[in-house]
Tab-separated table of C-alpha atoms and ligand atoms in Angstrom:
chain	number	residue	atom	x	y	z
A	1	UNK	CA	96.171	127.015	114.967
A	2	UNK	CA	94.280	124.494	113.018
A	3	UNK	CA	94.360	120.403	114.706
A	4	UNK	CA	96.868	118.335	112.703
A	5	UNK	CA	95.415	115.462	111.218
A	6	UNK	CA	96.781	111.575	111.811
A	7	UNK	CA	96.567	109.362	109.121
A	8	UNK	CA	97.730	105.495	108.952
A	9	UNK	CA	98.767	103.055	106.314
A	10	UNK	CA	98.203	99.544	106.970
A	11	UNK	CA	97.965	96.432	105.322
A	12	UNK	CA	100.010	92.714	105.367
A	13	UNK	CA	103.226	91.814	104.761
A	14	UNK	CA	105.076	93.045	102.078
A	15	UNK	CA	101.403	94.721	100.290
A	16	UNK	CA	103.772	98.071	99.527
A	17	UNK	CA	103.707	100.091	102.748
A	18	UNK	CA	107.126	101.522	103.136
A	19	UNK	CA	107.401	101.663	99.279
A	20	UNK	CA	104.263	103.857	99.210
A	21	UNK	CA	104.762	106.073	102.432
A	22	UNK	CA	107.282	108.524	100.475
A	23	UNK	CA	104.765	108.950	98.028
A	24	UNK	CA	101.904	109.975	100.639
A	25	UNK	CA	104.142	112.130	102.513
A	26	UNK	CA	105.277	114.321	99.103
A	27	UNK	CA	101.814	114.672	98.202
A	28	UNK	CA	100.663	115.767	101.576
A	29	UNK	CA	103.691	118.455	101.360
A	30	UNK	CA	102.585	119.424	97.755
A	31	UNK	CA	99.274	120.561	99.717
A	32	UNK	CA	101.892	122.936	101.912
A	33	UNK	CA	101.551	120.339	104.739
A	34	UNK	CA	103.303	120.057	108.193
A	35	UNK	CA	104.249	116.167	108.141
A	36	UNK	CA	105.804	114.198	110.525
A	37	UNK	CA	106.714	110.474	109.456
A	38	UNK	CA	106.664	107.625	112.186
A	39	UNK	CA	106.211	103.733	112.768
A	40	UNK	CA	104.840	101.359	115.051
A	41	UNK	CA	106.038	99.006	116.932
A	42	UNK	CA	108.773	101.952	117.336
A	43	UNK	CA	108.461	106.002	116.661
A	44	UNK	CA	110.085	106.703	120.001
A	45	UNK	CA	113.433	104.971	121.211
A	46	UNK	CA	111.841	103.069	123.769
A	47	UNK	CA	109.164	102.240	121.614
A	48	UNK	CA	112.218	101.298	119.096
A	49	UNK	CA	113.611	98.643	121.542
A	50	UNK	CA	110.372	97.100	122.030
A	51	UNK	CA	110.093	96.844	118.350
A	52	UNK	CA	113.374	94.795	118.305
A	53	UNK	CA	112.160	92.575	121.681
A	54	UNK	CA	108.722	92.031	119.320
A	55	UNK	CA	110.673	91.419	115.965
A	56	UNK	CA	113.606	89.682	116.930
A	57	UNK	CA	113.941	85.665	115.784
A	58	UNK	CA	114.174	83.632	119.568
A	59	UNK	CA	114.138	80.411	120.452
A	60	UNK	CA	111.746	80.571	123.513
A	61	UNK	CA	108.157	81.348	122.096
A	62	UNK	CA	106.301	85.003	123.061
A	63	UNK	CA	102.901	84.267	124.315
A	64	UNK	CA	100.265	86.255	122.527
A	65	UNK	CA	99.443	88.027	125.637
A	66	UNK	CA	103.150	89.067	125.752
A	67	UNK	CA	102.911	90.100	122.266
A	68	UNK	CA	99.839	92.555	122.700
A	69	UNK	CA	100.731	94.137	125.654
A	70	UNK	CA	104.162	94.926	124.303
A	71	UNK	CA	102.660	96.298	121.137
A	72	UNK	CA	100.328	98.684	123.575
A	73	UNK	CA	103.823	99.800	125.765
A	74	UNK	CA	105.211	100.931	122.937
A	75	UNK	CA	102.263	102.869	121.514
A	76	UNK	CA	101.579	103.987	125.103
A	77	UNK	CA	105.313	105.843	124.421
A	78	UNK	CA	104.626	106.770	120.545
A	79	UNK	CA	101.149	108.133	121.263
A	80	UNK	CA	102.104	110.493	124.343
A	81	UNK	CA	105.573	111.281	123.129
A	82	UNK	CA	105.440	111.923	119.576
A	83	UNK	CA	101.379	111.708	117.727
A	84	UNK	CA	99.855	113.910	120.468
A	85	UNK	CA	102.163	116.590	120.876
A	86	UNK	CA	103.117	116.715	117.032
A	87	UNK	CA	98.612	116.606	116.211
A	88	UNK	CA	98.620	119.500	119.298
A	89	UNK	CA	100.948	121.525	117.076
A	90	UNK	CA	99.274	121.332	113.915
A	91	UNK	CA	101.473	118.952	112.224
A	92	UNK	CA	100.378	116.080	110.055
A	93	UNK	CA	101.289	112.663	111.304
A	94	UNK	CA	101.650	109.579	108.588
A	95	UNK	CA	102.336	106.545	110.495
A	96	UNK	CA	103.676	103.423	109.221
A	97	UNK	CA	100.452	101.130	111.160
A	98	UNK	CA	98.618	101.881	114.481
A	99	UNK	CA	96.025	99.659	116.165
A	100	UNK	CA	94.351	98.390	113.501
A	101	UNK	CA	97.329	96.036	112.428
A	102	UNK	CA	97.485	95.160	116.464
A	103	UNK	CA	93.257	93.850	115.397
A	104	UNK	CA	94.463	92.311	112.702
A	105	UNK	CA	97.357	90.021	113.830
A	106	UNK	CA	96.723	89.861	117.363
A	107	UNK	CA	93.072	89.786	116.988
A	108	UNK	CA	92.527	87.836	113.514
A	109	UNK	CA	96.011	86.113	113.413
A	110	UNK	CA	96.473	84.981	117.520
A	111	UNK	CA	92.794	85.249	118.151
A	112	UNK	CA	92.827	87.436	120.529
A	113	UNK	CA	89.246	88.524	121.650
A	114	UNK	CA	88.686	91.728	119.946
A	115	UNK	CA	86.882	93.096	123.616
A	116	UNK	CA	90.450	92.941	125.059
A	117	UNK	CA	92.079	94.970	122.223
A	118	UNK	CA	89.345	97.658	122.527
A	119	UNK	CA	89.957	97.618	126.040
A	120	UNK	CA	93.798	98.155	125.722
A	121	UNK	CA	93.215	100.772	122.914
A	122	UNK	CA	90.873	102.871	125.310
A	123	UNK	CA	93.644	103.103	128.422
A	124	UNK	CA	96.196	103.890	125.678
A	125	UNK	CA	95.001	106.193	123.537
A	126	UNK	CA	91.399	107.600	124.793
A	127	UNK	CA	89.654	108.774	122.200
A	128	UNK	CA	92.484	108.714	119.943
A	129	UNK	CA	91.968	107.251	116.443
A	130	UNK	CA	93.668	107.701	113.126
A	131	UNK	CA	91.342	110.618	111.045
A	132	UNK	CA	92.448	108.082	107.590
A	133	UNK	CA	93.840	105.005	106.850
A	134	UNK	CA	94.699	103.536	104.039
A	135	UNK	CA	94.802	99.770	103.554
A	136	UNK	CA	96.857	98.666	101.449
A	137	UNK	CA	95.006	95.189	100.086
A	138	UNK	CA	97.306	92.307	98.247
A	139	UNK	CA	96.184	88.795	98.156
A	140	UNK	CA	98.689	86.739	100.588
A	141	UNK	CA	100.354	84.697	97.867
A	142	UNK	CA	101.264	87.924	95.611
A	143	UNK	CA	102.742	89.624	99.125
A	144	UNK	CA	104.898	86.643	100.038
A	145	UNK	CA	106.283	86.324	96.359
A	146	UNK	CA	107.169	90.305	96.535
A	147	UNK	CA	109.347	89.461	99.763
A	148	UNK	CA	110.461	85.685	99.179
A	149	UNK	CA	114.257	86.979	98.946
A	150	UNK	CA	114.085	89.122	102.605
A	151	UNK	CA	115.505	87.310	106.029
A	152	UNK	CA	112.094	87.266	107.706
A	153	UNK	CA	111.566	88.386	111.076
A	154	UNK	CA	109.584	86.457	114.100
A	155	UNK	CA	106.439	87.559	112.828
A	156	UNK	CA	106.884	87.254	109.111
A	157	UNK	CA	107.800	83.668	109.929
A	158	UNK	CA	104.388	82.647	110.403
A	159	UNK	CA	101.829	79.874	108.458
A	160	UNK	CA	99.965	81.108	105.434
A	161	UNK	CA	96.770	80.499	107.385
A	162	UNK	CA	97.799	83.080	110.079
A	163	UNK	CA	98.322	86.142	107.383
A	164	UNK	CA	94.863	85.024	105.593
A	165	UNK	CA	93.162	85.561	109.136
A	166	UNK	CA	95.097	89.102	109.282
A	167	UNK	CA	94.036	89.916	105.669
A	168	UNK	CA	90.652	89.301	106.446
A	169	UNK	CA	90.321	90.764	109.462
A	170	UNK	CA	91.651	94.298	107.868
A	171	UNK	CA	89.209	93.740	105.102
A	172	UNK	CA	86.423	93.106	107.788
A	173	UNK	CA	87.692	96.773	109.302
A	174	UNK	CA	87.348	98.327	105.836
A	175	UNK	CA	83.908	97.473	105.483
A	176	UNK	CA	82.891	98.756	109.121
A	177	UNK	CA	84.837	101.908	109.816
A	178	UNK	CA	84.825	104.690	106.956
A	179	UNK	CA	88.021	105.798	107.738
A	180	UNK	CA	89.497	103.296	106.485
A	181	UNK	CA	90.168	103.645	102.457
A	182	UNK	CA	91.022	99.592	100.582
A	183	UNK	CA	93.326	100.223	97.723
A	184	UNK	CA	94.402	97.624	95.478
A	185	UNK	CA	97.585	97.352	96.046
A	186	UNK	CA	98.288	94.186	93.699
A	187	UNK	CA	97.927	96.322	90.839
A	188	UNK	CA	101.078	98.351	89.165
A	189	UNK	CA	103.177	100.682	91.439
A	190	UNK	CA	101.346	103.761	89.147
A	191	UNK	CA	98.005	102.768	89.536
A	192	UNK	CA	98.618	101.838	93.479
A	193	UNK	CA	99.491	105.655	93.941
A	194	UNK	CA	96.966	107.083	91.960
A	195	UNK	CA	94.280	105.339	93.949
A	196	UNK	CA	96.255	106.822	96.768
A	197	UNK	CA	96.368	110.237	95.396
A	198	UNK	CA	92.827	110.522	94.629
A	199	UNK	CA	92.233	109.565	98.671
A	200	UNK	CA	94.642	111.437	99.930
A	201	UNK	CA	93.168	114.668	97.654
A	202	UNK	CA	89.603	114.128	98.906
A	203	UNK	CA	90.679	113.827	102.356
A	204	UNK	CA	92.898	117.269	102.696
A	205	UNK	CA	90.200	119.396	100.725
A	206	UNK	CA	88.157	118.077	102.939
A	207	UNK	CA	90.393	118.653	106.170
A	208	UNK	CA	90.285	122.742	105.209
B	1	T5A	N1	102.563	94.311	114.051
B	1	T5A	C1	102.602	95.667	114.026
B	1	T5A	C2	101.673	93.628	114.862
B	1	T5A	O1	101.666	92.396	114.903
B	1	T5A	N2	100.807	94.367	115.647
B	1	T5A	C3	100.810	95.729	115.671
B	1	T5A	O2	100.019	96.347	116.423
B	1	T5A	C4	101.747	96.414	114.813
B	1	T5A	C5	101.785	97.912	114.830
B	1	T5A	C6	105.987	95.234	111.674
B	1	T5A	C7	105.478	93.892	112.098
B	1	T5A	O3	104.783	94.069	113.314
B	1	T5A	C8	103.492	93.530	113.215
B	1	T5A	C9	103.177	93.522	111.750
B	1	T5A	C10	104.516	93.298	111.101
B	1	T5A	O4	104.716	91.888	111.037
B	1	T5A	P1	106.742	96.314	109.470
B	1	T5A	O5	108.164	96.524	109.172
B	1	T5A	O6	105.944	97.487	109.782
B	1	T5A	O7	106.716	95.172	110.568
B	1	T5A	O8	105.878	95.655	108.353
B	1	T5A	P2	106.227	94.811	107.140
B	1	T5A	O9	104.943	94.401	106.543
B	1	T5A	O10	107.180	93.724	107.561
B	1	T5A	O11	106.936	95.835	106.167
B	1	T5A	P3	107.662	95.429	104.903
B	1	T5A	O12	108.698	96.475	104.688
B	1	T5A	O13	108.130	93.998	104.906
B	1	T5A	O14	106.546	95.428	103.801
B	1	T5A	P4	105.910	96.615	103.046
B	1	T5A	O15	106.456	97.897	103.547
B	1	T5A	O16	104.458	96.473	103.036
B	1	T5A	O17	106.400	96.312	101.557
B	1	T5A	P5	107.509	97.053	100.692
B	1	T5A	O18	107.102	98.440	100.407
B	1	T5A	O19	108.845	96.815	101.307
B	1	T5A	O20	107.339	96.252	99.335
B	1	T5A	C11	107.704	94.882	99.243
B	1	T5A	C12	108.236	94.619	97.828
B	1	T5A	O21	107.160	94.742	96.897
B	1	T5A	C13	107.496	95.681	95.865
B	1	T5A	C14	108.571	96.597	96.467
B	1	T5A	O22	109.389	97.124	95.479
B	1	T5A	C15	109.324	95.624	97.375
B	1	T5A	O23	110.286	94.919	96.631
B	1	T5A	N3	106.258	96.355	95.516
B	1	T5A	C16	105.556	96.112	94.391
B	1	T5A	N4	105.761	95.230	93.394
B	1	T5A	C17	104.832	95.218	92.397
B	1	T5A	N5	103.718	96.009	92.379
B	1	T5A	C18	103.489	96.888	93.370
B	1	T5A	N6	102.376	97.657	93.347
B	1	T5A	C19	104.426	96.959	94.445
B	1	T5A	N7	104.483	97.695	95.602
B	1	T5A	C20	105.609	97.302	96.234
């Protein structure tokens, strides 16, 4: 049986993700795909109660540390509970961001030293890394407008400065690693997906 393939969409606040993800998982069916759909924080359910102990509005403040090593329990429980055994039986997985949002807002928007993150990533997931990504780039003005109406969670509450030092940092990650594909996701919902759909083409006729 052929290896499954894992591929990741990322990108800031409110840049399209969850409005896009339907349209990457039809198209990977329309190739006769295996696809499994999951998130992070969360995919499992204890990786789903961390999410709510990361997201949740409190009074008390997390301490970055906190915050990074709660985003690697979870993942410890996603990646050996659900993207391993689902990749091991040929399936597709599409997640909802991986590690490089944990580089981009614990790295570039706490400032967490990127050598701890790597270290982290290695004891979680070995060699483990997504086969595609696809960032999803908006400027963070256009992002916050597209959201303004939301409740915001703990994280979404944060300064301007804070998501322009996660934007960057994924653009930063674009540029190094291959794997990762920057669409322009400030454009119109049409063009967004097919910039996606081109990627997403190349990448399975590749895969065969
Ligand atoms: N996190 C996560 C970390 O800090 N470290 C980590 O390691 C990980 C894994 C998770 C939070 O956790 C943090 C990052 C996050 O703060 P989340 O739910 O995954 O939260 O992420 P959010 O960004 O909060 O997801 P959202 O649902 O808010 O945003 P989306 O999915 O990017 O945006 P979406 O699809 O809801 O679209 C927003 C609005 O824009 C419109 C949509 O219709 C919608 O109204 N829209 C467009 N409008 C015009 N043109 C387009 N092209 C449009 N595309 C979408």
């Amino acid at each position: 049986m052929a290896d499954g393939r894992f591929i990741t969409l990322e990108g800031g606040e409110g840049v399209g993700k969850t409005t896009n993800l339907e349209f990457v998982v039809d198209r990977l069916k329309q190739h006769g795909l295996d696809v499994v759909v999951t998130r992070e924080p969360g995919g499992t359910p204890v990786a789903e109660e961390l999410r709510d102990l990361l997201l949740r509005v409190r009074d008390d403040e997390m301490v970055p540390l906190a915050e990074l090593l709660l985003m690697f329990a979870g993942r410890a429980q996603h990646v050996e509970q659900l993207v391993k055994p689902a990749l091991a039986k040929g399936q597709w997985v599409v997640c909802d961001r991986f590690t490089d949002a944990t580089y981009a807002y614990q790295g570039g928007g706490r400032g967490i030293d990127d050598r701890q993150i790597a270290l982290l990533e290695e004891m979680v997931q070995g060699p483990l890394r997504p086969d595609l990504t696809i960032y999803l780039d908006v400027p963070v003005q256009i992002a916050a407008e597209r959201i303004a109406g939301r409740e915001h969670d703990r994280i979404e509450r944060e300064r301007v400065e804070f998501f322009e030092s996660v934007r960057a940092t994924y653009i930063a990650r674009a540029r190094e690693y291959s794997r990762i594909q920057l669409v322009d996701a400030a454009a119109d919902i049409e063009q967004v997906q097919a910039d996606i759909a081109l990627i997403l083409d190349y990448f399975v006729g590749s895969a065969d």
